[in-house]
Coordinates of N, CA and C in Angstrom, one line a residue:
X5 N -1.7 -16.3 -19.5 CA -1.4 -15.1 -20.2 C -0.3 -14.5 -19.5
X6 N 0.4 -13.7 -20.4 CA 1.7 -13.3 -20.0 C 1.3 -11.5 -19.5
X7 N 1.7 -11.3 -18.3 CA 1.3 -10.0 -17.8 C 2.4 -9.0 -17.8
X8 N 2.4 -8.0 -18.5 CA 3.4 -6.9 -18.3 C 3.1 -5.7 -17.6
X9 N 3.8 -5.4 -16.7 CA 3.3 -4.1 -16.0 C 4.7 -3.4 -15.4
X10 N 4.4 -2.3 -15.0 CA 5.5 -1.7 -14.3 C 5.3 -1.6 -12.9
X11 N 6.4 -2.0 -12.0 CA 5.9 -2.2 -10.7 C 7.3 -1.6 -10.0
X12 N 6.9 -0.5 -9.1 CA 7.9 0.3 -8.5 C 9.0 0.9 -9.3
X13 N 8.6 1.4 -10.4 CA 9.6 1.9 -11.3 C 10.3 1.1 -12.4
X14 N 10.0 -0.2 -12.2 CA 10.7 -1.3 -12.9 C 9.8 -2.0 -13.9
X15 N 10.2 -2.3 -15.1 CA 9.3 -3.2 -16.0 C 9.5 -4.6 -15.5
X16 N 8.2 -5.1 -15.3 CA 8.2 -6.6 -14.7 C 7.1 -7.5 -15.7
X17 N 7.4 -8.8 -15.7 CA 6.6 -9.6 -16.4 C 6.3 -10.9 -15.6
X18 N 5.1 -11.4 -15.7 CA 4.8 -12.6 -15.0 C 4.1 -13.5 -16.1
X19 N 4.5 -14.9 -16.0 CA 4.1 -16.0 -17.0 C 3.1 -16.6 -16.6
X20 N 2.3 -17.3 -17.2 CA 1.2 -18.2 -16.9 C 0.2 -17.7 -16.0
X21 N -0.1 -16.3 -16.2 CA -1.0 -15.7 -15.1 C -2.4 -16.1 -15.6
X22 N -3.1 -16.7 -14.6 CA -4.6 -17.1 -14.9 C -5.4 -15.7 -14.8
X23 N -6.4 -15.7 -15.7 CA -7.4 -14.5 -15.8 C -8.0 -14.0 -14.5
X24 N -8.3 -15.0 -13.7 CA -9.1 -14.6 -12.8 C -8.0 -14.3 -11.3
X25 N -6.7 -14.4 -11.6 CA -5.9 -14.0 -10.5 C -6.0 -12.3 -10.0
X26 N -5.7 -12.3 -8.8 CA -5.8 -10.9 -8.4 C -4.4 -10.3 -8.5
X27 N -4.4 -8.9 -8.6 CA -3.0 -8.4 -8.6 C -2.3 -8.6 -7.5
X28 N -2.9 -8.8 -6.4 CA -2.3 -9.0 -5.1 C -1.5 -10.4 -5.3
X29 N -2.3 -11.1 -5.8 CA -1.6 -12.8 -5.9 C -0.3 -12.5 -6.9
X30 N -0.4 -11.8 -7.9 CA 0.5 -11.6 -8.8 C 1.7 -11.0 -8.1
X31 N 1.6 -9.8 -7.3 CA 2.6 -9.0 -6.7 C 3.3 -10.1 -5.6
X32 N 2.7 -10.8 -4.9 CA 3.0 -11.5 -3.7 C 3.9 -12.9 -4.3
X33 N 2.9 -13.5 -5.1 CA 3.5 -14.8 -5.4 C 4.3 -15.0 -6.6
X34 N 4.1 -14.1 -7.5 CA 4.8 -14.2 -8.9 C 6.0 -13.1 -9.1
X35 N 5.7 -12.2 -8.5 CA 6.8 -11.2 -8.4 C 7.6 -11.1 -7.3
X36 N 7.3 -11.8 -6.3 CA 7.9 -11.8 -4.9 C 8.0 -10.4 -4.3
X37 N 7.0 -9.7 -4.1 CA 6.9 -8.6 -3.3 C 5.8 -8.8 -2.3
X38 N 6.3 -9.2 -1.2 CA 5.3 -9.7 0.1 C 4.9 -8.5 0.9
X39 N 5.1 -7.5 0.5 CA 4.8 -6.2 1.4 C 3.4 -6.2 1.5
X40 N 2.7 -6.0 0.5 CA 1.3 -5.9 0.4 C 0.6 -7.4 0.9
X41 N -0.3 -7.2 1.9 CA -0.7 -8.3 2.8 C -2.1 -8.9 2.4
X42 N -2.2 -10.2 2.3 CA -3.5 -10.8 1.9 C -4.3 -11.2 3.1
X43 N -5.4 -10.3 3.5 CA -6.0 -10.6 4.7 C -7.4 -11.0 4.3
X44 N -8.2 -10.0 3.9 CA -9.6 -10.3 3.9 C -10.1 -10.8 2.4
X45 N -9.1 -10.5 1.4 CA -9.6 -10.8 -0.1 C -10.9 -10.1 -0.3
X46 N -11.5 -9.2 0.2 CA -12.8 -8.7 0.0 C -12.6 -7.2 -0.2
X47 N -11.5 -6.5 -0.1 CA -11.5 -5.0 -0.1 C -11.9 -4.4 1.0
X48 N -12.0 -5.1 2.2 CA -12.6 -4.5 3.5 C -11.5 -4.1 4.4
X49 N -10.4 -4.7 4.3 CA -9.3 -4.2 5.4 C -8.2 -3.4 5.0
X50 N -7.8 -3.0 3.7 CA -6.8 -2.3 3.1 C -5.4 -2.9 3.3
X51 N -5.2 -4.0 3.9 CA -3.9 -4.6 4.1 C -3.1 -4.7 2.7
X52 N -3.9 -4.7 1.5 CA -3.3 -5.0 0.3 C -3.2 -3.7 -0.7
X53 N -3.4 -2.6 0.0 CA -3.3 -1.3 -0.8 C -2.1 -1.1 -1.5
X54 N -2.4 -0.7 -3.0 CA -1.2 -0.3 -3.7 C -1.8 1.0 -4.5
X55 N -0.9 1.7 -5.2 CA -1.3 2.4 -6.2 C -1.3 1.9 -7.5
X56 N -2.3 2.0 -8.3 CA -2.5 1.7 -9.7 C -2.7 2.9 -10.6
X57 N -1.6 3.3 -11.2 CA -1.7 4.5 -12.3 C -1.9 5.6 -11.3
X58 N -1.3 5.6 -10.1 CA -1.5 6.9 -9.2 C -2.7 6.8 -8.3
X59 N -3.6 5.8 -8.3 CA -4.8 5.9 -7.6 C -4.8 4.7 -6.6
X60 N -5.2 5.0 -5.3 CA -5.1 4.0 -4.3 C -6.2 3.0 -4.7
X61 N -5.9 1.6 -4.5 CA -6.7 0.6 -4.9 C -6.3 -0.5 -3.7
X62 N -7.5 -1.4 -3.6 CA -7.2 -2.6 -2.9 C -6.8 -3.8 -4.0
X63 N -5.5 -4.2 -3.8 CA -5.0 -5.0 -5.2 C -5.7 -6.4 -5.0
X64 N -6.4 -6.8 -4.0 CA -7.2 -7.9 -4.0 C -8.3 -8.0 -4.8
X65 N -8.8 -6.8 -5.0 CA -10.0 -6.6 -5.9 C -9.7 -6.4 -7.5
X66 N -8.3 -6.2 -7.7 CA -8.0 -5.8 -9.1 C -7.6 -7.2 -9.9
X67 N -8.1 -7.6 -10.9 CA -7.8 -8.6 -11.6 C -6.4 -8.5 -12.3
X68 N -5.6 -9.5 -12.2 CA -4.3 -9.3 -12.8 C -4.4 -8.7 -14.3
X69 N -5.4 -9.1 -14.9 CA -5.4 -8.7 -16.4 C -5.7 -7.2 -16.5
X70 N -6.4 -6.6 -15.5 CA -6.7 -5.2 -15.5 C -5.2 -4.4 -15.2
X71 N -4.3 -5.0 -14.8 CA -3.0 -4.3 -14.6 C -2.1 -4.3 -15.6
X72 N -2.6 -5.0 -16.9 CA -1.6 -4.9 -17.9 C -1.2 -3.7 -18.5
X73 N 0.0 -3.5 -18.6 CA 0.6 -2.1 -19.2 C 0.5 -1.1 -18.2
X74 N 0.0 -1.2 -17.1 CA -0.2 -0.1 -16.0 C 0.9 -0.1 -15.0
X75 N 1.0 1.0 -14.4 CA 2.0 1.5 -13.2 C 1.5 1.0 -11.9
X76 N 2.2 0.3 -11.1 CA 2.1 -0.3 -9.8 C 3.0 0.3 -8.7
X77 N 2.6 0.8 -7.8 CA 3.6 1.2 -6.6 C 3.0 0.5 -5.4
X78 N 4.0 -0.5 -4.9 CA 3.7 -1.1 -3.6 C 4.2 -0.2 -2.3
X79 N 3.9 -1.0 -1.2 CA 4.8 -0.3 0.0 C 6.2 -0.4 -0.2
X80 N 6.8 -1.4 -1.0 CA 8.2 -1.4 -1.3 C 8.8 -0.3 -2.0
X81 N 7.8 0.3 -2.9 CA 8.3 1.3 -3.9 C 8.0 2.7 -3.5
X82 N 7.5 2.9 -2.3 CA 7.3 4.1 -1.8 C 8.7 5.0 -1.4
X83 N 9.4 4.2 -0.6 CA 10.7 4.9 -0.4 C 11.6 5.3 -1.5
X84 N 12.4 6.1 -1.4 CA 13.4 6.4 -2.5 C 14.7 6.0 -1.9
X85 N 15.2 5.2 -2.8 CA 16.6 4.5 -2.4 C 16.5 3.6 -1.2
X86 N 17.7 3.6 -0.4 CA 17.7 2.6 0.5 C 17.0 2.9 1.7
X87 N 16.8 4.1 2.1 CA 16.2 4.6 3.2 C 14.5 4.5 3.3
X88 N 13.8 4.6 4.5 CA 12.8 4.6 4.6 C 12.0 5.9 4.2
X89 N 10.8 5.9 3.8 CA 10.2 7.0 3.4 C 9.8 7.7 4.8
X90 N 9.4 9.0 5.0 CA 9.2 9.6 6.2 C 7.9 9.0 6.7
X91 N 6.9 8.6 5.9 CA 5.8 8.0 6.5 C 6.0 6.6 7.1
X92 N 7.0 5.9 6.4 CA 7.5 4.7 7.0 C 8.2 4.8 8.4
X93 N 9.0 5.8 8.3 CA 9.9 6.1 9.5 C 9.0 6.6 10.8
X94 N 7.9 7.3 10.4 CA 7.1 7.8 11.4 C 6.2 6.7 12.0
X95 N 5.9 5.7 11.3 CA 5.1 4.5 11.8 C 5.9 3.6 12.9
X96 N 7.3 3.6 12.4 CA 8.3 3.0 13.2 C 8.4 3.8 14.4
X97 N 8.6 5.1 14.6 CA 9.0 5.8 15.6 C 7.9 6.0 16.5
X98 N 6.6 6.0 15.9 CA 5.5 6.3 16.8 C 5.0 4.9 17.5
X99 N 5.5 3.8 16.9 CA 5.1 2.6 17.6 C 3.8 2.0 17.1
X100 N 3.6 2.6 15.9 CA 2.3 2.2 15.2 C 2.3 1.0 14.4
X101 N 3.4 0.3 14.6 CA 3.7 -1.1 13.9 C 3.5 -2.1 15.0
X102 N 2.2 -2.8 14.9 CA 1.9 -3.7 16.0 C 2.3 -5.0 15.4
X103 N 1.4 -5.9 15.1 CA 1.9 -7.1 14.5 C 2.4 -6.9 12.9
X104 N 2.2 -6.0 12.5 CA 2.8 -5.5 11.2 C 1.8 -5.8 10.0
X105 N 0.8 -6.6 10.2 CA 0.2 -7.2 9.2 C -0.8 -6.1 8.5
X106 N -1.1 -5.2 9.1 CA -2.0 -4.1 8.4 C -1.0 -2.9 8.0
X107 N 0.2 -2.9 8.6 CA 1.1 -1.5 8.3 C 1.2 -1.3 7.0
X108 N 1.4 -2.2 6.1 CA 1.7 -1.6 4.6 C 0.4 -1.0 4.1
X109 N -0.7 -1.4 4.4 CA -1.8 -0.7 3.9 C -2.0 0.7 4.5
X110 N -1.7 0.8 5.8 CA -1.8 2.0 6.6 C -0.8 2.9 5.7
X111 N 0.4 2.5 5.7 CA 1.5 3.2 5.1 C 1.0 3.7 3.7
X112 N 0.6 2.9 2.9 CA 0.3 3.4 1.5 C -0.9 4.4 1.8
X113 N -1.8 4.1 2.4 CA -3.1 5.0 2.6 C -2.7 6.3 3.2
X114 N -1.8 6.4 4.2 CA -1.1 7.6 4.8 C -0.2 8.4 3.5
X115 N 0.6 7.8 2.8 CA 1.3 8.3 1.9 C 0.3 8.9 0.9
X116 N -0.7 8.4 0.5 CA -1.6 9.0 -0.5 C -2.3 10.1 0.1
X117 N -2.7 10.0 1.4 CA -3.2 11.2 2.0 C -2.3 12.4 2.2
X118 N -1.2 12.2 2.4 CA 0.0 13.2 2.5 C 0.2 14.0 1.2
X119 N 0.1 13.0 0.2 CA 0.6 13.7 -1.1 C -0.7 14.5 -1.5
X120 N -1.9 14.4 -1.2 CA -3.0 15.2 -1.6 C -3.4 16.3 -0.6
X121 N -3.2 16.0 0.9 CA -3.6 16.9 1.7 C -2.2 17.0 2.7
X122 N -1.4 17.9 2.5 CA 0.0 17.9 3.3 C -0.3 18.1 4.7
X123 N -1.3 18.8 5.2 CA -1.6 19.1 6.5 C -2.9 18.7 7.0
X124 N -3.3 17.4 7.0 CA -4.8 16.9 7.2 C -5.0 17.2 8.6
X125 N -6.3 17.6 9.0 CA -6.9 17.8 10.2 C -7.3 16.2 10.7
X126 N -7.5 15.9 11.8 CA -7.8 14.8 12.4 C -9.0 14.0 11.7
X127 N -10.0 14.9 11.3 CA -11.2 14.1 10.7 C -10.8 13.6 9.1
X128 N -10.0 14.5 8.4 CA -9.5 14.0 7.3 C -8.6 12.7 7.4
X129 N -7.6 12.7 8.4 CA -6.8 11.6 8.7 C -7.8 10.3 8.9
X130 N -8.7 10.4 9.7 CA -9.7 9.4 10.1 C -10.5 8.9 8.7
X131 N -10.9 9.8 7.9 CA -11.6 9.7 6.9 C -10.7 8.8 5.8
X132 N -9.4 9.3 5.6 CA -8.5 8.6 4.8 C -8.2 7.3 5.2
X133 N -8.1 6.8 6.4 CA -7.6 5.7 6.9 C -8.9 4.7 7.2
X134 N -10.1 5.1 7.0 CA -11.3 4.4 7.2 C -11.3 3.2 6.6
X135 N -10.8 2.9 5.6 CA -10.6 1.7 4.9 C -9.6 0.8 5.1
X136 N -9.0 0.9 6.2 CA -7.8 0.1 6.7 C -8.2 -0.3 8.2
X137 N -8.1 -1.4 8.4 CA -8.3 -2.2 9.8 C -7.2 -2.6 10.3
X138 N -7.1 -2.5 11.7 CA -5.9 -3.0 12.5 C -6.6 -3.7 13.7
X139 N -6.3 -5.1 13.9 CA -7.0 -5.7 14.9 C -6.2 -6.0 16.1
X140 N -5.0 -5.3 16.2 CA -4.0 -5.5 17.4 C -4.4 -4.5 18.5
X141 N -4.9 -3.3 18.2 CA -4.8 -2.5 19.2 C -5.7 -1.1 18.8
X142 N -5.9 0.0 19.4 CA -6.7 1.0 18.9 C -5.8 1.7 17.9
X143 N -6.2 2.9 17.6 CA -5.7 3.4 16.4 C -4.9 4.8 16.7
X144 N -4.5 5.1 18.1 CA -4.1 6.2 18.5 C -2.6 6.4 18.1
X145 N -1.7 5.2 18.1 CA -0.4 5.3 17.7 C -0.3 5.4 16.1
X146 N -1.3 4.9 15.4 CA -1.3 5.1 13.9 C -1.5 6.5 13.6
X147 N -2.6 7.1 14.4 CA -2.8 8.6 14.2 C -1.7 9.5 14.6
X148 N -1.0 9.1 15.5 CA 0.2 9.8 16.0 C 1.2 9.7 15.0
X149 N 1.5 8.6 14.2 CA 2.3 8.4 13.2 C 2.2 9.3 11.8
X150 N 0.7 9.3 11.6 CA 0.3 10.1 10.5 C 0.7 11.6 10.8
X151 N 0.3 12.1 12.2 CA 0.6 13.5 12.5 C 2.1 13.7 12.4
X152 N 2.9 12.6 12.9 CA 4.3 12.9 12.8 C 5.0 12.9 11.4
X153 N 4.5 12.1 10.6 CA 5.0 12.1 9.0 C 4.4 13.4 8.5
X154 N 3.1 13.8 8.8 CA 2.8 15.1 8.2 C 3.6 16.4 8.6
X155 N 4.2 16.5 9.8 CA 5.0 17.5 10.5 C 6.3 17.4 9.7
X156 N 6.7 16.2 9.5 CA 8.2 16.1 8.9 C 8.1 16.6 7.4
X157 N 7.0 16.0 6.8 CA 7.0 16.2 5.3 C 6.6 17.7 5.2
X158 N 6.1 18.5 5.9 CA 5.6 19.8 5.6 C 6.8 20.8 5.7
X159 N 7.9 20.4 6.3 CA 9.1 21.1 6.5 C 9.8 21.3 5.2

């Protein structure tokens, strides 16, 4: 099947898409957007998080056909222009980027949280990021990055 969707503000098409392919596979392999990571393929780790029509989803759990005609925003599409988004900058500056595999999912989930709750408390942050797993280290630097991004975006 031919898949037509809007990705990061741009109309995109993918040819010969199998009905059983995941949106994650289409984004990474067919549209050459490697930001969303393929880790668990079961929606357990959050590494493949993207926006689908403005809602945060695990792209490994979305069939490509379900994305037909819809709007997708990946970690590559969060920033405006050539610079990093404040959430991306905060992750870099706080040292929250360990091996980097989980980082795209954390960045998209944090972006989603801060657009809904500009000044979240620690409990709200922990709940919002509960669907994302990092195997490199503890979560303190990630939480520090979220707090830093929230402070900067609140100004």
